[in-house]
Tab-separated table of C-alpha atoms in Angstrom:
chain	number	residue	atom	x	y	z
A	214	UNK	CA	21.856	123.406	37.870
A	215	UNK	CA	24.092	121.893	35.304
A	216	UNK	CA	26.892	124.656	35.900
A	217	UNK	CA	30.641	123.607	34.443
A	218	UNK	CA	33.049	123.973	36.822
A	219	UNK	CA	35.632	125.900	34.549
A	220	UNK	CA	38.385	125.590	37.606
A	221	UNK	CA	38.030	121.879	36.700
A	222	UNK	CA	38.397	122.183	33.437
A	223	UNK	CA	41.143	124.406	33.340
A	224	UNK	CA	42.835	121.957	35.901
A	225	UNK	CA	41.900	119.061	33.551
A	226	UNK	CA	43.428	121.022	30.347
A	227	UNK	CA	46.236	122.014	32.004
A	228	UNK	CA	46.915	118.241	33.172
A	229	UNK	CA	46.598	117.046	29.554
A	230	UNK	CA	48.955	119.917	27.860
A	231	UNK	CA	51.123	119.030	30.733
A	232	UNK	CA	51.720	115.467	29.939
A	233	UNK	CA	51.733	116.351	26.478
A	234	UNK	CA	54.632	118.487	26.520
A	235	UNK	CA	56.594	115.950	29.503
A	236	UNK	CA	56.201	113.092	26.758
A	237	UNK	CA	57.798	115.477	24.170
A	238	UNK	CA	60.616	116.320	26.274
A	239	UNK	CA	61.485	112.914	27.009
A	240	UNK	CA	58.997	111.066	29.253
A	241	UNK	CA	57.768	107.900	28.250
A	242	UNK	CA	55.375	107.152	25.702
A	243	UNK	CA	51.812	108.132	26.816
A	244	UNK	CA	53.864	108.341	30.366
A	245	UNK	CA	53.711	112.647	30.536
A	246	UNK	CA	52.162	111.714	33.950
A	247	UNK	CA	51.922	108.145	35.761
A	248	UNK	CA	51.481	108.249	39.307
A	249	UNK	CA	51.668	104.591	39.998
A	250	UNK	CA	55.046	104.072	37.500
A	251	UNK	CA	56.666	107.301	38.723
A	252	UNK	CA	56.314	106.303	42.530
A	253	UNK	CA	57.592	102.317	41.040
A	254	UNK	CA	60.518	104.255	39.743
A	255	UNK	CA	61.295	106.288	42.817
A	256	UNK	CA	61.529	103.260	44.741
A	257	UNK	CA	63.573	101.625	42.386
A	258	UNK	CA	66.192	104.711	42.138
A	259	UNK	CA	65.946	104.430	46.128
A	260	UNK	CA	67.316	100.543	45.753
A	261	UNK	CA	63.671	98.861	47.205
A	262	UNK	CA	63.639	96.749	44.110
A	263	UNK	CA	65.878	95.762	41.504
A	264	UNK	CA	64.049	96.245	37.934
A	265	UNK	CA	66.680	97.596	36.124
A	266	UNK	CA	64.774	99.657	33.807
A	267	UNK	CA	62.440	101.537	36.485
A	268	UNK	CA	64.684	103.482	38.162
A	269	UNK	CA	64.827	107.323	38.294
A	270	UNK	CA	64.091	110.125	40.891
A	271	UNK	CA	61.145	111.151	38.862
A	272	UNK	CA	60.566	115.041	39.966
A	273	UNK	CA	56.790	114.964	38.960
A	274	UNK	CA	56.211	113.488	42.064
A	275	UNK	CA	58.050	115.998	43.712
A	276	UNK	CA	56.153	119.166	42.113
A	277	UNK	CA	52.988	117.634	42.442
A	278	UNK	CA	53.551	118.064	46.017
A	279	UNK	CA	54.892	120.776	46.262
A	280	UNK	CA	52.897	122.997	44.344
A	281	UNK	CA	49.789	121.712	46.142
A	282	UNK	CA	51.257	121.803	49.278
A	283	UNK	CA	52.366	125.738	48.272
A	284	UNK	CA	48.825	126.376	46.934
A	285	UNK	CA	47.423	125.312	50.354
A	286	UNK	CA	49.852	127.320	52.331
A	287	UNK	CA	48.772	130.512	50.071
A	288	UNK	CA	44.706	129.653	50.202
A	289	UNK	CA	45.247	128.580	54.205
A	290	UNK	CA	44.420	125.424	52.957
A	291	UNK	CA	47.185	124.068	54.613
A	292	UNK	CA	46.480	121.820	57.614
A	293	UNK	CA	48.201	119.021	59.377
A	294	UNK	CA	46.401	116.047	60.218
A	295	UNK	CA	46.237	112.189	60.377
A	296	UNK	CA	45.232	109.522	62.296
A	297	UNK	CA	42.501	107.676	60.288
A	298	UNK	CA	43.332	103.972	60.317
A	299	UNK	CA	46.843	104.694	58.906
A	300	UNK	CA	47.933	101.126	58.735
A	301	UNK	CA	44.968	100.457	56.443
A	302	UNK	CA	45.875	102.792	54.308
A	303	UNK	CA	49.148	101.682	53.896
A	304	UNK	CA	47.940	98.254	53.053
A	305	UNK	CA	45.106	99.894	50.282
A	306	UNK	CA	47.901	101.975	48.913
A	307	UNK	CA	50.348	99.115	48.400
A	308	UNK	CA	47.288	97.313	46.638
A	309	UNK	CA	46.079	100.357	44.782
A	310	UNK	CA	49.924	100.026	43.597
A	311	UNK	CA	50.096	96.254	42.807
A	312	UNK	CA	46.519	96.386	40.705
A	313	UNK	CA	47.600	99.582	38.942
A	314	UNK	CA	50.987	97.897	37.468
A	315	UNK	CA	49.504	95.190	37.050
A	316	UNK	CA	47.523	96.977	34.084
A	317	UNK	CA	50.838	99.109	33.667
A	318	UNK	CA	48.992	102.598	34.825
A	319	UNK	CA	47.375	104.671	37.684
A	320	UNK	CA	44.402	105.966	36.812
A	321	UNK	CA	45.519	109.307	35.047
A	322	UNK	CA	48.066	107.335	32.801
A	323	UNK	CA	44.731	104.826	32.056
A	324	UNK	CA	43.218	108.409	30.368
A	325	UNK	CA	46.593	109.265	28.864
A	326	UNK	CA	47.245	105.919	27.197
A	327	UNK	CA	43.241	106.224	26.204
A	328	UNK	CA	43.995	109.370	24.630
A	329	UNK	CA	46.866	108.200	22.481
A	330	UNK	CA	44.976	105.987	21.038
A	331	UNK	CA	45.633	102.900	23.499
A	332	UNK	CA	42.222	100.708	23.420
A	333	UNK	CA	43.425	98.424	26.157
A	334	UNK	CA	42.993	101.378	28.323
A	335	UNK	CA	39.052	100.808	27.509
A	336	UNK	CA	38.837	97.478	29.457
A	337	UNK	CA	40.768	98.609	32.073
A	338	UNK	CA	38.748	101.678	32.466
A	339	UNK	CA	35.237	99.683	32.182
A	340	UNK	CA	37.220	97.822	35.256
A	341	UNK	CA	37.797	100.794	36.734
A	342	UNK	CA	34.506	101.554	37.098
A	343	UNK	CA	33.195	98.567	38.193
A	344	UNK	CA	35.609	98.721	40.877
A	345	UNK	CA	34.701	102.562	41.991
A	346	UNK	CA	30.849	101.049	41.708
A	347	UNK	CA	31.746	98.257	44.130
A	348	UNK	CA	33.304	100.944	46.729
A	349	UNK	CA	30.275	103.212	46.500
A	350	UNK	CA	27.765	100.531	47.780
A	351	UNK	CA	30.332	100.111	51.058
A	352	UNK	CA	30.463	104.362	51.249
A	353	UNK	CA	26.582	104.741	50.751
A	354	UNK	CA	26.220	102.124	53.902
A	355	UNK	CA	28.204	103.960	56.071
A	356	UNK	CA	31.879	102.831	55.053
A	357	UNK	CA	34.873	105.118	56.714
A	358	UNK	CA	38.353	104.771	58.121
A	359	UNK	CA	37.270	106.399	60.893
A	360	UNK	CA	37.912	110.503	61.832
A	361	UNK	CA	40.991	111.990	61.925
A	362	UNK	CA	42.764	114.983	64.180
A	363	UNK	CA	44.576	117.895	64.446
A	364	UNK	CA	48.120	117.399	64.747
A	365	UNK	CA	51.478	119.669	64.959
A	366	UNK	CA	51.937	120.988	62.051
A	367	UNK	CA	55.343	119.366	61.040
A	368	UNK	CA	53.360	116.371	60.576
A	369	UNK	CA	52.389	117.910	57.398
A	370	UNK	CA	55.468	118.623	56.090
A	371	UNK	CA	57.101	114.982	56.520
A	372	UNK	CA	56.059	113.905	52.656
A	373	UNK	CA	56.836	117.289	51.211
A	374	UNK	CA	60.580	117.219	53.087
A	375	UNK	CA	61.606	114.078	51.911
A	376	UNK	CA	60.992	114.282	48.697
A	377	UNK	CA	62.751	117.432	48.889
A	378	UNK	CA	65.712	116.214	49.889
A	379	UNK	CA	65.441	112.919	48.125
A	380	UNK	CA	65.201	115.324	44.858
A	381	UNK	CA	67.929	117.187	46.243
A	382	UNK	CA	70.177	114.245	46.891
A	383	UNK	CA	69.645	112.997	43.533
A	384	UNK	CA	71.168	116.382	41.896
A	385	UNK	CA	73.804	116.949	44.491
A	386	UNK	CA	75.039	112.925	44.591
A	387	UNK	CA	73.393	111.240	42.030
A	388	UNK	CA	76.038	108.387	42.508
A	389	UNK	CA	73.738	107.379	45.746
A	390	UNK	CA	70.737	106.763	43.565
A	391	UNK	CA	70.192	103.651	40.864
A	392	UNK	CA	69.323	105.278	37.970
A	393	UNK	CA	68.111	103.459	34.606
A	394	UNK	CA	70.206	103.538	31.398
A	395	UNK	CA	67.417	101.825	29.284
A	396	UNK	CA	63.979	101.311	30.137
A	397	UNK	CA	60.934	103.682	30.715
A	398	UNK	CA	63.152	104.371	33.932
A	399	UNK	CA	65.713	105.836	31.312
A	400	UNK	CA	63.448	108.501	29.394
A	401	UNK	CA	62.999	111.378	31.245
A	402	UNK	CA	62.583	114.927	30.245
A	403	UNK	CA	64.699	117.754	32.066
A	404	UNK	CA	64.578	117.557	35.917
A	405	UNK	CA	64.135	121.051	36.578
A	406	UNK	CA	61.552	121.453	33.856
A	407	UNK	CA	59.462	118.594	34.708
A	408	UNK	CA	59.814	119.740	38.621
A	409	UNK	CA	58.434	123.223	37.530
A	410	UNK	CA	55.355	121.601	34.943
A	411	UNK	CA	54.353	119.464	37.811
A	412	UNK	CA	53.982	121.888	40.529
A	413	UNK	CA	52.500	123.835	38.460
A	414	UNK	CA	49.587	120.787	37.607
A	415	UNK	CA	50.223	120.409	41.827
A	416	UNK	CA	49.139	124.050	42.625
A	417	UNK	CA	45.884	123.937	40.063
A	418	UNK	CA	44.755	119.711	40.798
A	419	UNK	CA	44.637	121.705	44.666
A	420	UNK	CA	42.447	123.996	43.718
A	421	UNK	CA	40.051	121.885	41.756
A	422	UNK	CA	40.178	118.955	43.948
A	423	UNK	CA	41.648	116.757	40.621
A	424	UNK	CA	40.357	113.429	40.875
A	425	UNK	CA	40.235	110.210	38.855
A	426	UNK	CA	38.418	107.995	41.010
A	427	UNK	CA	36.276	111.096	42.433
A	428	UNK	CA	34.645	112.039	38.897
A	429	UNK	CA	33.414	108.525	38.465
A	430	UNK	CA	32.367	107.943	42.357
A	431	UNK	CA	30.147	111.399	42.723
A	432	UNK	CA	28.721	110.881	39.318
A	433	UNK	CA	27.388	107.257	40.764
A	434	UNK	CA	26.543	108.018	44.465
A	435	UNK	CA	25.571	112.083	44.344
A	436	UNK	CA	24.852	112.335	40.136
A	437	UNK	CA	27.819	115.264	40.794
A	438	UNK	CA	29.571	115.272	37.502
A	439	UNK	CA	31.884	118.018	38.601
A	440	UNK	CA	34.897	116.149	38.831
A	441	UNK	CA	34.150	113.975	35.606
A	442	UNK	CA	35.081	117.378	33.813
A	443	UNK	CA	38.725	117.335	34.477
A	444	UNK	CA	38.238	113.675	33.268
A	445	UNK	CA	37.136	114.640	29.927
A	446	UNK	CA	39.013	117.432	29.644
A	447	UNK	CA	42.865	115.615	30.043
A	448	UNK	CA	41.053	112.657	27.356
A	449	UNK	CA	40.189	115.555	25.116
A	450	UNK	CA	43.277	117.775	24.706
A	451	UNK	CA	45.358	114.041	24.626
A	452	UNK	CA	43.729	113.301	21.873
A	453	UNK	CA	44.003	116.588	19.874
A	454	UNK	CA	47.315	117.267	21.182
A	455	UNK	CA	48.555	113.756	20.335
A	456	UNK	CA	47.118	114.053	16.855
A	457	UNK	CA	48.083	117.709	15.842
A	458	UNK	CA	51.777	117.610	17.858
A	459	UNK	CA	52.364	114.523	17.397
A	460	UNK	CA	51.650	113.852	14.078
A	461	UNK	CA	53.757	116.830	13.027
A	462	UNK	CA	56.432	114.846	14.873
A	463	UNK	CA	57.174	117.345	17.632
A	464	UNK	CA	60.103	116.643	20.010
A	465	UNK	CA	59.577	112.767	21.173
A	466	UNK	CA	55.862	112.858	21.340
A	467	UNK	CA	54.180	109.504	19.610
A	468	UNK	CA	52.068	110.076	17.049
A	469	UNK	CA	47.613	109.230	18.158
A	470	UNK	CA	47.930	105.544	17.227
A	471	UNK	CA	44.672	103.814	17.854
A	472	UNK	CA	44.512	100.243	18.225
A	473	UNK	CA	45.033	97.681	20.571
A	474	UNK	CA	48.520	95.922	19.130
A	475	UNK	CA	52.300	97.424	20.350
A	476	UNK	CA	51.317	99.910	22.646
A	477	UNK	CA	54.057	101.697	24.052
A	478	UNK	CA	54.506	100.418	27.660
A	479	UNK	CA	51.628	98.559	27.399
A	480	UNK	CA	50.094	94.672	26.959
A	481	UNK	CA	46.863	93.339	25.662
A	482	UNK	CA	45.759	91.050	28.818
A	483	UNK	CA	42.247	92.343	29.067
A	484	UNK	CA	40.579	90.325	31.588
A	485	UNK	CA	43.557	90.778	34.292
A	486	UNK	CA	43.907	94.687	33.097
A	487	UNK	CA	40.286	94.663	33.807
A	488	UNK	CA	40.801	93.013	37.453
A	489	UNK	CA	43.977	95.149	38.040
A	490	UNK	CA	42.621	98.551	37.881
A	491	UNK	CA	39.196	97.035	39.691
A	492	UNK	CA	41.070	96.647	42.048
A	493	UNK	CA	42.768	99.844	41.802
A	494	UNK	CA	39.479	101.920	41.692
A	495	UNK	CA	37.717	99.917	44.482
A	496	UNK	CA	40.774	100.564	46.783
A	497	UNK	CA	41.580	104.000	45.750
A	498	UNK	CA	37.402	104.716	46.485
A	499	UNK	CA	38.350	103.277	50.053
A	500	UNK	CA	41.383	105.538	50.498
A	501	UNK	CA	38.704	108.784	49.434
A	502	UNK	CA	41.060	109.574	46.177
A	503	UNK	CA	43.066	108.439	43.077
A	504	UNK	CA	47.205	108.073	43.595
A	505	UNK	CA	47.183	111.639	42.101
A	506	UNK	CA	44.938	113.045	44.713
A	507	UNK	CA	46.999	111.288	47.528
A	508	UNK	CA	49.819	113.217	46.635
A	509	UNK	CA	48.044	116.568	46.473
A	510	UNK	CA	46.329	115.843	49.831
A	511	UNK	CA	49.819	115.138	51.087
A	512	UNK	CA	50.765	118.120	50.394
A	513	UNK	CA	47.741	119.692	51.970
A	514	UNK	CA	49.219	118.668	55.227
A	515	UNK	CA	47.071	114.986	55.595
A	516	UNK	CA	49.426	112.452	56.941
A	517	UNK	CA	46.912	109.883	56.388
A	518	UNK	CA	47.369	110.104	52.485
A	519	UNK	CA	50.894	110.427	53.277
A	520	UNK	CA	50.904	107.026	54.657
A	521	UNK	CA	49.252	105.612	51.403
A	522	UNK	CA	51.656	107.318	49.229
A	523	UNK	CA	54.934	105.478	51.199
A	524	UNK	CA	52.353	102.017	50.805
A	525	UNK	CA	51.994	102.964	47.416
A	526	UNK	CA	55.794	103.082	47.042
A	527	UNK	CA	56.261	99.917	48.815
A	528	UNK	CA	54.072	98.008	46.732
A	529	UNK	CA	55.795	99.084	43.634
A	530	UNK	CA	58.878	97.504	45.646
A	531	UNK	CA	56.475	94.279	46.296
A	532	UNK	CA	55.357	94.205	42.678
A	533	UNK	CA	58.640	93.997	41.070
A	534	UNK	CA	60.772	92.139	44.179
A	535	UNK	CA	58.026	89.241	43.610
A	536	UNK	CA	57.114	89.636	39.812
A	537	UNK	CA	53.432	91.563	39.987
A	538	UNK	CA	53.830	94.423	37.659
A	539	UNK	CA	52.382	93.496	33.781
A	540	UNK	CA	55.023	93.568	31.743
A	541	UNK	CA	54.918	96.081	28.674
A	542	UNK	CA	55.456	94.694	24.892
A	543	UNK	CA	54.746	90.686	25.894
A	544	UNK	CA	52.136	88.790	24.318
A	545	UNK	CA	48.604	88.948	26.237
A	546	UNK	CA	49.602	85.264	27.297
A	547	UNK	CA	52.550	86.297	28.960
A	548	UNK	CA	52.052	89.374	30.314
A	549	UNK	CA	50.795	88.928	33.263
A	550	UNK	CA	52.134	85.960	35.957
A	551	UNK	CA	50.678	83.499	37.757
A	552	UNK	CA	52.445	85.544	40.907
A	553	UNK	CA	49.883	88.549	39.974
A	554	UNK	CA	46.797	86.297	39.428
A	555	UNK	CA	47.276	85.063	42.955
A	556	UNK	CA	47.798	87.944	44.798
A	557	UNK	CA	45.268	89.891	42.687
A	558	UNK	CA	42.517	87.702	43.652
A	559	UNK	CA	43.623	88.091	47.009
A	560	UNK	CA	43.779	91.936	47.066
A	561	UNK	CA	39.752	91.438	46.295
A	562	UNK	CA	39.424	89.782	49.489
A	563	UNK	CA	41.240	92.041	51.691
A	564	UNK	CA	39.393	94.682	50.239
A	565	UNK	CA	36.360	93.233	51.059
A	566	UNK	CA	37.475	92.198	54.415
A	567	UNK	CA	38.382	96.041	54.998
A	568	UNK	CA	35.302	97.410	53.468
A	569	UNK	CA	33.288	95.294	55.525
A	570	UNK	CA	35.147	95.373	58.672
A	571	UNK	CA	34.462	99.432	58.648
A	572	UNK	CA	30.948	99.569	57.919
A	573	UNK	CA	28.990	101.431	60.785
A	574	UNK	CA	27.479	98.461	63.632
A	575	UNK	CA	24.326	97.570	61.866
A	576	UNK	CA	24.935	98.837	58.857
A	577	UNK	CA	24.286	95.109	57.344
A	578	UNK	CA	20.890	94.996	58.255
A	579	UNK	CA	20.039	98.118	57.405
A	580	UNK	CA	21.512	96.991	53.479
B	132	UNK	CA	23.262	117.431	63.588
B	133	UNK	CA	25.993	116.230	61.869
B	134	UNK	CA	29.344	116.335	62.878
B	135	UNK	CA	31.719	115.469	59.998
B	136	UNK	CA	35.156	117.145	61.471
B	137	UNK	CA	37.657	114.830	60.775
B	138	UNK	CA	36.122	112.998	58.195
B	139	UNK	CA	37.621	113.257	54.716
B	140	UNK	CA	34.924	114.224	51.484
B	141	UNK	CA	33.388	112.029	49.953
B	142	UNK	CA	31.965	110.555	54.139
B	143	UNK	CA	30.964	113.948	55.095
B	144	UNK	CA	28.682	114.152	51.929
B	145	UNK	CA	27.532	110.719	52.431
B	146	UNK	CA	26.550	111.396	56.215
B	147	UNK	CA	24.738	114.204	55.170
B	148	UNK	CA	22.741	112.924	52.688
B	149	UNK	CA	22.356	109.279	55.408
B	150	UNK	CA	20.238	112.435	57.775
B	151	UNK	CA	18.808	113.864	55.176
B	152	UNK	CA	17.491	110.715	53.961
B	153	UNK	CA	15.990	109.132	57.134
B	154	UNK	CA	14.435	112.428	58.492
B	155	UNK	CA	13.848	114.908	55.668
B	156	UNK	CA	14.745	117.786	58.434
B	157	UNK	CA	13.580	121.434	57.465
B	158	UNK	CA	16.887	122.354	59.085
B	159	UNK	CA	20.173	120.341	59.683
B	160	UNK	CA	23.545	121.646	60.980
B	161	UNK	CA	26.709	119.978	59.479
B	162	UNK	CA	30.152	120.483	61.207
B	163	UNK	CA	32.786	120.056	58.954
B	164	UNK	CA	37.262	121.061	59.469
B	165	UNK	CA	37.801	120.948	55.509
B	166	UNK	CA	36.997	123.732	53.233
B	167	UNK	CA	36.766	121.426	50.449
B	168	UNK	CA	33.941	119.756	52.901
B	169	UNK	CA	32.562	122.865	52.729
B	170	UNK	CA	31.685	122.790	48.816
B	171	UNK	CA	31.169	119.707	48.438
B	172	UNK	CA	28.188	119.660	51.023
B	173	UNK	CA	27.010	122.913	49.899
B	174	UNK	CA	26.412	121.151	46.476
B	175	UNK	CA	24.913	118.597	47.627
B	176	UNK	CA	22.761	120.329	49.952
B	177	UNK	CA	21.620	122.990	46.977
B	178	UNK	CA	20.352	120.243	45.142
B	179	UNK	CA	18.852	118.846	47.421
B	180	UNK	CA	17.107	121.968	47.311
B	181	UNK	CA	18.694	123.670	50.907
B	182	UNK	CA	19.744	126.513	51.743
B	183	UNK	CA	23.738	127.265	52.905
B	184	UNK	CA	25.235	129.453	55.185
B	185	UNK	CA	28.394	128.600	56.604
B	186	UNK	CA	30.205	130.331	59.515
B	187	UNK	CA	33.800	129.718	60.425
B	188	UNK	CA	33.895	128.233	64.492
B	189	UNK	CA	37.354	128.063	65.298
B	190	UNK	CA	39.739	125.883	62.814
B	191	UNK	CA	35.955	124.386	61.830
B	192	UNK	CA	32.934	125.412	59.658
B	193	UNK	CA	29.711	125.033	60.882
B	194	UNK	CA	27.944	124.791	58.129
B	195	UNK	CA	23.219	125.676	58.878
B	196	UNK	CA	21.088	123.784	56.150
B	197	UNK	CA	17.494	125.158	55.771
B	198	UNK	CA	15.092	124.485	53.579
């Protein structure tokens, strides 16, 4: 019964080779995709926080939507709905967001930094886990946000619009838009190119069902390992790509550097990159998907993941506006601020709050 | 029965296998509005050694488990 899902793979390949080739082109360093830092620098270009060196339209964001949401039009796929405790999920995405910068990362860029070489991505990932393990025991007792509905079908299409005309904007007037002139917000490989490569990833993560928090959670509550194939596969063709391109020095990839020291965008706080992305797996387990999978569900037509993508984008605005996000090249001792710490530790508790206040009547016994 | 329309993957899984748990039913029919629902119950339902067929009812599957 062990059958490989080869769509997953593929999807999973395609992801890695993806990233590789952004990075070369001009992305940041072990940055060919970032979910969490490309939504933090979409709200910075849109003025919701003032961190000079995050801030650019980034048009992954925008293909990843798209494509998915013109892969689901094709399959009939498509369909607009929403409804399930949408304020929730604003607050989960915003907190996805604040653990996830915390540790610099959404959970794809966590497998992208691990596969050039980054072994602070390790801890983070072991805290990942732990965090996706904690959400599982609420989902195995009954945990949901409740059904949702139908709806008109422009619902669907609010995400996908606005980033099309935000993209569009940004061409026609850039002048509107903040835009970074050093920074990670400042490398950025061609607009149109990266639109194209990440539609492309958009269209395929549809059809597979791409998912960094789903691998992990089936694997623990169903022993499904379906989704940990796309997993391996983007670790696997990082590595090889970043060794064979890289070290032949191709465009402005990074050579595989393995190690924990001078990471590029990157610190060595392990115990609060562990907590960070915890907290980003638990919450994204709640929400039923990684960041990446809330923007191809998006563009499936779900409002609902909608929602957590603008919380998402409003807790990058949170986590800069009022210090949160790790900051990349500090020592481990300063990396991360007393700010984070706080509201970390307090992200735990509303998580916990919500994952018990949505457990079925009874369900508490019954555990 | 299960009705699961509305309910985002992984809940509909996780409702199935609650049923299938507490009453080890020969038969079970699972309602689900997501074809990705669809799969990902008909995997867990194969292993759990059922059979799947799955009709289209509307904008929903209905998806009959037998064993």
């Amino acid at each position: 019964m062990k059958k490989i899902n080869w769509t997953v793979v593929l999807a999973g390949v395609v992801v890695g080779v993806a990233a590789l080739i952004l990075s070369g082109l001009g992305n940041p360093a072990n940055m060919g995709f970032c979910i969490a830092c490309f939504e933090r620098d979409i709200a910075g270009t849109l003025g919701l926080h003032s961190a000079a060196v995050v801030q650019y339209m980034r048009p992954e964001i925008i293909g990843l939507v798209l494509g998915a949401m013109i892969m689901a039009l094709v399959k009939g796929e498509f369909r607009a709905k929403g409804g399930s405790s949408p304020a929730t999920r604003f607050l989960l995405g915003a907190l996805v967001m604040i653990g996830a910068l915390v540790f610099l990362g959404c959970p794809l860029r966590m497998v992208l930094r691990l596969g050039g070489g980054d072994l602070n991505a390790l801890l983070a990932l072991v805290g990942f886990a732990l965090g996706i393990f904690v959400g599982t025991l609420f989902l195995k007792r009954g945990f949901s946000l409740k059904r949702s509905y139908t709806l008109a079908a422009s619902e669907g299409f609010v995400l996908p619009a606005v980033l099309l005309i935000a993209g569009a904007l940004f061409l026609i007037v850039p002048s509107l838009f903040r835009i970074s002139t050093e920074g990670p917000g400042s490398q950025h490989a061609p607009f149109l190119i990266a639109l194209l490569i990440a539609a492309v990833v958009g269209a395929l993560a549809q059809r597979a069902r791409l998912c960094m928090v789903g691998g992990l959670r089936d694997a623990m509550m169903f022993k499904d390992f379906k989704l940990l194939y796309g997993f391996a596969a983007i670790l696997i063709v990082t590595i090889l790509g970043k060794l064979a391109l890289g070290g032949l020095g191709w465009g402005k990839l990074t050579p595989f550097k393995l190690g924990f020291a001078e990471q590029p965008v990157a610190h060595s706080n392990h115990v609060w990159s562990f907590l960070g992305m915890a907290l980003a797996g638990w919450g994204s387990v709640l929400l039923g998907g990684c960041p990446l999978r809330q923007l191809i569900l998006s563009g499936e037509g779900n409002g609902d993941s909608a929602v957590a993508v603008f919380g998402m984008i409003a807790g990058a605005a949170i986590s800069h506006n009022f210090g949160l996000a790790g900051k990349g090249g500090a020592a481990a001792a300063e990396a991360v601020s007393t700010n984070a710490k706080v509201v970390i530790l307090c992200g735990f508790v509303i998580l916990l709050a919500i994952s018990l206040i949505n457990l079925p009547k009874g369900a508490k016994k019954q555990a | 029965m299960v009705d699961a329309r509305g309910y985002s993957c992984p809940i509909p899984v996780v409702m199935v296998q609650r049923a299938v748990k507490t009453d080890d039913p020969k038969s079970l029919t699972v309602l689900v509005d997501e074809q990705v629902c669809v799969e990902n119950v008909t995997r867990f339902a194969n292993a759990a050694g059922y059979k799947v067929t799955v009709s289209r009812d509307g904008d929903d599957y209905r998806m009959e488990l037998t064993k």
